[in-house]
């Protein structure tokens, strides 16, 4: 399709120059054939069609072989002057048209799309399509690339695509400057391919995100469609598209996370460490105080956080300069901007926490300074809307910084590379209600097996593509356990620096958090691992190397030679004697 489009654009722009060249050459050759010349004996002779074309061809290249095959007459030389000047003018016109064609944006777009489609056709590994390369898209692309995933970016802004292609990513990242709402562009990005795992819609327009998600699901019903949305109407529409559609609301996600952190601060510690946050450690503890909180701004973020705090029986006071009908129904409402006077009315001197959740970074920083001036011990949660203001917000030294793009990117990243992580945290919260020290036990095991280094999360599916050796031995009746998988292939008595967090059975979809290492795995199972990057590489090699896995399971090395294996089966005594 793209090849035909490129040919169409070339023919459309070069039709007239080509016709001019053909006309000039045709008239010139006819003249050379009709004008008589003389041979060496002085007899009349006309040029053949071949000699006329040959003469015009080498003169165009300015080579100048002379008058061939015989010396020209004056009439031929006069026609040569006419034809040569006409040819030069025609070629100048054609070359100018070629330069204009190369500079034409439609031609450049067609060539870029064709090249992009050819690269996509060659991709054999699983990959993800990210529509929109704003703050969230850029953060998600970086996270997927560092996780070893191939990413395809679609964005209408050519500067964003150029920026993406200039960045140094650990894995392959491809970009297309196009409108992702157009189905043709999604098809060019490979949405119909079996190894395309998900389409993520992260444009700044939620209507566009909705259309991309709907188009993706209609084109490929088996693909994951992930989109960022904060509108209830859009969520209702997206929820009708099926189970493989995932909606991420950064404000709702962060509010739930804040509520869970208030209940158990270790949730924050574990989440920051698993996310690979710089300087995060399993030894860190951040406690959110219980008492009265002040919410500055009652927009999407303020509503969700108020619900989360009230679920933990924490009283809140709302400061809103332009309250709507819902805000006016609140008992504790202070109208106005969050100045020192307004903060005093809201009880900032005795409150334990303040949330600056407006959609303006300058206002949020002003609230931070005003609240600190009134109460230096107050716990501060601030919303950072634009990524470029990161340095200023860090200088403000807020206790927690909520950046919607970071929340969405991290949530989507975990959803794509570690979908079982949600089950892991849900189980932690449930078990924490019954066992107060359960999270401490989990953190201790992670500290022991993985250490304080930045961890890597990855999901393994036991099938012929991702774990060929495991699937083959399982079908043959061998019990392959988790302990076998995490054993060091060089020294089977030593385990790799990784830990299985969740095991989901393929047969009945039952899940087990922190499964026992003697648990056998089978085809269709999914396992969420957390470990060091080296452990990831060795484990992946073990799962796809039949000989290494057999050596780990039995302690015996199996020869890879077909002849030696046949001799061992034919004469078992030779194998025993050799051992």
GROMACS .gro file of C-alpha atoms in nm, residues 121-408:
model
  288
  121UNK     CA    1   0.719  -0.598   0.898
  122UNK     CA    2   1.065  -0.717   1.005
  123UNK     CA    3   0.991  -0.700   1.380
  124UNK     CA    4   0.953  -1.051   1.519
  125UNK     CA    5   0.965  -0.988   1.895
  126UNK     CA    6   0.667  -0.863   2.100
  127UNK     CA    7   0.620  -0.486   2.088
  128UNK     CA    8   0.386  -0.209   2.201
  129UNK     CA    9   0.232   0.086   2.016
  130UNK     CA   10   0.232   0.417   2.207
  131UNK     CA   11   0.007   0.686   2.058
  132UNK     CA   12   0.118   1.028   2.185
  133UNK     CA   13   0.472   1.122   2.289
  134UNK     CA   14   0.396   1.381   2.556
  135UNK     CA   15   0.518   1.359   2.915
  136UNK     CA   16   0.337   1.033   2.986
  137UNK     CA   17   0.427   0.876   2.652
  138UNK     CA   18   0.795   0.968   2.688
  139UNK     CA   19   0.813   0.825   3.041
  140UNK     CA   20   0.634   0.506   2.936
  141UNK     CA   21   0.858   0.462   2.632
  142UNK     CA   22   1.168   0.495   2.849
  143UNK     CA   23   1.034   0.242   3.098
  144UNK     CA   24   0.938  -0.012   2.830
  145UNK     CA   25   1.273   0.028   2.657
  146UNK     CA   26   1.465  -0.026   2.982
  147UNK     CA   27   1.253  -0.339   3.033
  148UNK     CA   28   1.383  -0.469   2.700
  149UNK     CA   29   1.060  -0.412   2.505
  150UNK     CA   30   1.033  -0.279   2.150
  151UNK     CA   31   0.820   0.035   2.123
  152UNK     CA   32   0.644   0.196   1.826
  153UNK     CA   33   0.553   0.565   1.869
  154UNK     CA   34   0.282   0.747   1.673
  155UNK     CA   35   0.250   1.125   1.716
  156UNK     CA   36   0.124   1.408   1.496
  157UNK     CA   37   0.401   1.644   1.604
  158UNK     CA   38   0.716   1.593   1.389
  159UNK     CA   39   0.934   1.760   1.654
  160UNK     CA   40   0.832   1.499   1.911
  161UNK     CA   41   0.910   1.216   1.671
  162UNK     CA   42   1.250   1.372   1.594
  163UNK     CA   43   1.317   1.407   1.966
  164UNK     CA   44   1.227   1.044   2.027
  165UNK     CA   45   1.454   0.922   1.747
  166UNK     CA   46   1.746   1.126   1.887
  167UNK     CA   47   1.728   0.967   2.231
  168UNK     CA   48   1.942   0.674   2.332
  169UNK     CA   49   1.714   0.385   2.421
  170UNK     CA   50   1.837   0.044   2.540
  171UNK     CA   51   1.601  -0.136   2.301
  172UNK     CA   52   1.459  -0.050   1.961
  173UNK     CA   53   1.217   0.242   1.938
  174UNK     CA   54   1.052   0.334   1.606
  175UNK     CA   55   0.851   0.647   1.535
  176UNK     CA   56   0.588   0.755   1.282
  177UNK     CA   57   0.463   1.112   1.241
  178UNK     CA   58   0.094   1.054   1.177
  179UNK     CA   59  -0.254   1.079   1.323
  180UNK     CA   60  -0.323   0.767   1.528
  181UNK     CA   61  -0.697   0.816   1.484
  182UNK     CA   62  -0.663   0.708   1.121
  183UNK     CA   63  -0.696   0.326   1.102
  184UNK     CA   64  -0.447   0.310   0.815
  185UNK     CA   65  -0.169   0.441   1.039
  186UNK     CA   66  -0.244   0.189   1.310
  187UNK     CA   67  -0.228  -0.085   1.048
  188UNK     CA   68   0.108   0.052   0.930
  189UNK     CA   69   0.226   0.031   1.291
  190UNK     CA   70   0.144  -0.341   1.288
  191UNK     CA   71  -0.173  -0.355   1.496
  192UNK     CA   72  -0.281  -0.661   1.297
  193UNK     CA   73   0.041  -0.852   1.369
  194UNK     CA   74   0.032  -1.134   1.625
  195UNK     CA   75   0.335  -0.999   1.815
  196UNK     CA   76   0.174  -0.656   1.871
  197UNK     CA   77   0.068  -0.685   2.234
  198UNK     CA   78  -0.099  -0.353   2.316
  199UNK     CA   79  -0.197  -0.009   2.189
  200UNK     CA   80  -0.159   0.269   2.447
  201UNK     CA   81  -0.347   0.595   2.381
  202UNK     CA   82  -0.180   0.884   2.566
  203UNK     CA   83  -0.264   1.195   2.366
  204UNK     CA   84  -0.366   1.515   2.543
  205UNK     CA   85  -0.720   1.487   2.407
  206UNK     CA   86  -0.933   1.223   2.578
  207UNK     CA   87  -1.172   1.216   2.281
  208UNK     CA   88  -0.879   1.114   2.063
  209UNK     CA   89  -0.776   0.850   2.316
  210UNK     CA   90  -1.128   0.711   2.309
  211UNK     CA   91  -1.130   0.688   1.930
  212UNK     CA   92  -0.788   0.520   1.921
  213UNK     CA   93  -0.898   0.261   2.178
  214UNK     CA   94  -1.221   0.189   1.989
  215UNK     CA   95  -1.036   0.163   1.655
  216UNK     CA   96  -0.774  -0.068   1.804
  217UNK     CA   97  -1.034  -0.303   1.949
  218UNK     CA   98  -1.233  -0.314   1.624
  219UNK     CA   99  -0.923  -0.386   1.416
  220UNK     CA  100  -0.784  -0.649   1.652
  221UNK     CA  101  -1.018  -0.792   1.916
  222UNK     CA  102  -0.737  -0.982   2.086
  223UNK     CA  103  -0.508  -0.685   2.147
  224UNK     CA  104  -0.484  -0.488   2.471
  225UNK     CA  105  -0.609  -0.131   2.451
  226UNK     CA  106  -0.481   0.093   2.730
  227UNK     CA  107  -0.580   0.457   2.763
  228UNK     CA  108  -0.558   0.740   3.011
  229UNK     CA  109  -0.897   0.885   3.098
  230UNK     CA  110  -1.042   1.098   3.376
  231UNK     CA  111  -1.393   1.128   3.232
  232UNK     CA  112  -1.673   0.906   3.362
  233UNK     CA  113  -1.850   0.922   3.023
  234UNK     CA  114  -1.540   0.797   2.842
  235UNK     CA  115  -1.490   0.521   3.097
  236UNK     CA  116  -1.847   0.400   3.044
  237UNK     CA  117  -1.789   0.381   2.669
  238UNK     CA  118  -1.452   0.209   2.702
  239UNK     CA  119  -1.586  -0.046   2.951
  240UNK     CA  120  -1.818  -0.181   2.680
  241UNK     CA  121  -1.526  -0.278   2.455
  242UNK     CA  122  -1.430  -0.592   2.646
  243UNK     CA  123  -1.197  -0.729   2.910
  244UNK     CA  124  -0.878  -0.632   2.725
  245UNK     CA  125  -0.948  -0.259   2.757
  246UNK     CA  126  -0.772  -0.095   3.052
  247UNK     CA  127  -0.849   0.258   3.170
  248UNK     CA  128  -0.597   0.445   3.383
  249UNK     CA  129  -0.706   0.746   3.587
  250UNK     CA  130  -0.394   0.897   3.749
  251UNK     CA  131  -0.592   1.077   4.019
  252UNK     CA  132  -0.791   0.773   4.124
  253UNK     CA  133  -0.476   0.558   4.115
  254UNK     CA  134  -0.282   0.800   4.332
  255UNK     CA  135  -0.569   0.844   4.579
  256UNK     CA  136  -0.591   0.468   4.632
  257UNK     CA  137  -0.215   0.452   4.672
  258UNK     CA  138  -0.224   0.736   4.925
  259UNK     CA  139  -0.495   0.561   5.125
  260UNK     CA  140  -0.299   0.234   5.125
  261UNK     CA  141   0.016   0.419   5.236
  262UNK     CA  142  -0.170   0.576   5.528
  263UNK     CA  143  -0.286   0.232   5.633
  264UNK     CA  144   0.064   0.084   5.601
  265UNK     CA  145   0.367   0.302   5.513
  266UNK     CA  146   0.557  -0.009   5.396
  267UNK     CA  147   0.333  -0.009   5.086
  268UNK     CA  148   0.501   0.316   4.981
  269UNK     CA  149   0.846   0.174   5.052
  270UNK     CA  150   0.784  -0.139   4.849
  271UNK     CA  151   0.615   0.045   4.562
  272UNK     CA  152   0.897   0.299   4.524
  273UNK     CA  153   1.161   0.027   4.530
  274UNK     CA  154   0.984  -0.196   4.277
  275UNK     CA  155   0.930   0.103   4.048
  276UNK     CA  156   1.302   0.169   4.045
  277UNK     CA  157   1.272   0.520   4.188
  278UNK     CA  158   1.619   0.676   4.222
  279UNK     CA  159   1.762   0.647   4.575
  280UNK     CA  160   1.467   0.430   4.685
  281UNK     CA  161   1.554   0.170   4.947
  282UNK     CA  162   1.371  -0.110   5.125
  283UNK     CA  163   1.499   0.038   5.451
  284UNK     CA  164   1.316   0.370   5.400
  285UNK     CA  165   0.993   0.443   5.586
  286UNK     CA  166   0.753   0.729   5.519
  287UNK     CA  167   0.466   0.766   5.763
  288UNK     CA  168   0.162   0.974   5.672
  289UNK     CA  169   0.014   1.136   5.982
  290UNK     CA  170  -0.344   1.084   6.094
  291UNK     CA  171  -0.542   1.393   6.182
  292UNK     CA  172  -0.708   1.676   5.994
  293UNK     CA  173  -0.598   1.735   5.636
  294UNK     CA  174  -0.650   2.038   5.409
  295UNK     CA  175  -0.726   1.987   5.041
  296UNK     CA  176  -0.641   2.287   4.824
  297UNK     CA  177  -0.842   2.240   4.508
  298UNK     CA  178  -1.150   2.026   4.466
  299UNK     CA  179  -1.102   1.911   4.111
  300UNK     CA  180  -1.049   1.555   3.993
  301UNK     CA  181  -0.754   1.498   4.225
  302UNK     CA  182  -0.917   1.659   4.529
  303UNK     CA  183  -1.236   1.452   4.499
  304UNK     CA  184  -1.053   1.119   4.484
  305UNK     CA  185  -0.814   1.204   4.768
  306UNK     CA  186  -1.100   1.322   4.989
  307UNK     CA  187  -1.278   0.989   4.936
  308UNK     CA  188  -0.958   0.796   5.013
  309UNK     CA  189  -0.890   0.993   5.332
  310UNK     CA  190  -1.246   0.966   5.454
  311UNK     CA  191  -1.230   0.589   5.397
  312UNK     CA  192  -0.951   0.594   5.657
  313UNK     CA  193  -1.165   0.809   5.893
  314UNK     CA  194  -0.953   1.118   5.833
  315UNK     CA  195  -1.130   1.455   5.843
  316UNK     CA  196  -1.071   1.699   5.558
  317UNK     CA  197  -1.123   2.070   5.490
  318UNK     CA  198  -1.147   2.188   5.131
  319UNK     CA  199  -1.019   2.522   4.996
  320UNK     CA  200  -1.166   2.605   4.655
  321UNK     CA  201  -1.176   2.950   4.486
  322UNK     CA  202  -1.465   2.861   4.257
  323UNK     CA  203  -1.668   2.583   4.420
  324UNK     CA  204  -1.920   2.394   4.213
  325UNK     CA  205  -2.247   2.238   4.331
  326UNK     CA  206  -2.067   1.932   4.470
  327UNK     CA  207  -1.815   2.140   4.664
  328UNK     CA  208  -2.084   2.367   4.807
  329UNK     CA  209  -2.249   2.067   4.968
  330UNK     CA  210  -1.936   1.997   5.174
  331UNK     CA  211  -1.951   2.075   5.545
  332UNK     CA  212  -1.590   2.194   5.574
  333UNK     CA  213  -1.545   2.431   5.279
  334UNK     CA  214  -1.343   2.753   5.267
  335UNK     CA  215  -1.398   2.962   4.955
  336UNK     CA  216  -1.105   3.153   4.809
  337UNK     CA  217  -0.748   3.104   4.693
  338UNK     CA  218  -0.511   2.922   4.927
  339UNK     CA  219  -0.343   3.231   5.077
  340UNK     CA  220  -0.213   3.240   5.433
  341UNK     CA  221  -0.537   3.397   5.551
  342UNK     CA  222  -0.746   3.125   5.386
  343UNK     CA  223  -0.515   2.852   5.515
  344UNK     CA  224  -0.553   2.987   5.869
  345UNK     CA  225  -0.933   2.972   5.833
  346UNK     CA  226  -0.898   2.611   5.717
  347UNK     CA  227  -0.692   2.529   6.027
  348UNK     CA  228  -0.343   2.505   5.879
  349UNK     CA  229  -0.177   2.574   6.217
  350UNK     CA  230  -0.322   2.259   6.368
  351UNK     CA  231  -0.365   2.041   6.058
  352UNK     CA  232  -0.129   1.749   6.003
  353UNK     CA  233  -0.132   1.746   5.622
  354UNK     CA  234  -0.194   1.964   5.318
  355UNK     CA  235  -0.261   1.853   4.960
  356UNK     CA  236  -0.192   2.111   4.687
  357UNK     CA  237  -0.386   1.957   4.401
  358UNK     CA  238  -0.463   2.239   4.157
  359UNK     CA  239  -0.381   2.219   3.787
  360UNK     CA  240  -0.139   2.513   3.811
  361UNK     CA  241   0.219   2.449   3.924
  362UNK     CA  242   0.275   2.809   4.037
  363UNK     CA  243  -0.032   2.796   4.262
  364UNK     CA  244   0.079   2.463   4.411
  365UNK     CA  245   0.425   2.598   4.491
  366UNK     CA  246   0.269   2.908   4.649
  367UNK     CA  247   0.047   2.687   4.867
  368UNK     CA  248   0.357   2.494   4.972
  369UNK     CA  249   0.538   2.810   5.082
  370UNK     CA  250   0.234   2.958   5.258
  371UNK     CA  251   0.159   2.638   5.447
  372UNK     CA  252   0.521   2.593   5.551
  373UNK     CA  253   0.528   2.948   5.684
  374UNK     CA  254   0.227   2.872   5.907
  375UNK     CA  255   0.323   2.520   6.016
  376UNK     CA  256   0.672   2.388   5.953
  377UNK     CA  257   0.581   2.037   6.071
  378UNK     CA  258   0.291   1.989   5.832
  379UNK     CA  259   0.302   1.692   5.591
  380UNK     CA  260   0.283   1.814   5.233
  381UNK     CA  261   0.157   1.642   4.919
  382UNK     CA  262   0.196   1.856   4.607
  383UNK     CA  263   0.081   1.800   4.251
  384UNK     CA  264   0.335   1.866   3.975
  385UNK     CA  265   0.161   1.911   3.640
  386UNK     CA  266   0.455   1.973   3.407
  387UNK     CA  267   0.766   1.758   3.395
  388UNK     CA  268   0.997   2.051   3.318
  389UNK     CA  269   0.925   2.198   3.663
  390UNK     CA  270   1.078   1.897   3.835
  391UNK     CA  271   1.384   2.085   3.960
  392UNK     CA  272   1.172   2.353   4.126
  393UNK     CA  273   0.946   2.101   4.299
  394UNK     CA  274   1.242   1.904   4.431
  395UNK     CA  275   1.385   2.225   4.571
  396UNK     CA  276   1.054   2.277   4.753
  397UNK     CA  277   1.119   1.952   4.945
  398UNK     CA  278   0.761   1.836   4.963
  399UNK     CA  279   0.705   1.505   5.138
  400UNK     CA  280   0.529   1.356   4.836
  401UNK     CA  281   0.520   1.485   4.479
  402UNK     CA  282   0.232   1.364   4.264
  403UNK     CA  283   0.296   1.401   3.891
  404UNK     CA  284  -0.004   1.271   3.689
  405UNK     CA  285   0.213   1.176   3.390
  406UNK     CA  286   0.448   0.975   3.612
  407UNK     CA  287   0.158   0.802   3.790
  408UNK     CA  288  -0.003   0.705   3.459
   0.00000   0.00000   0.00000
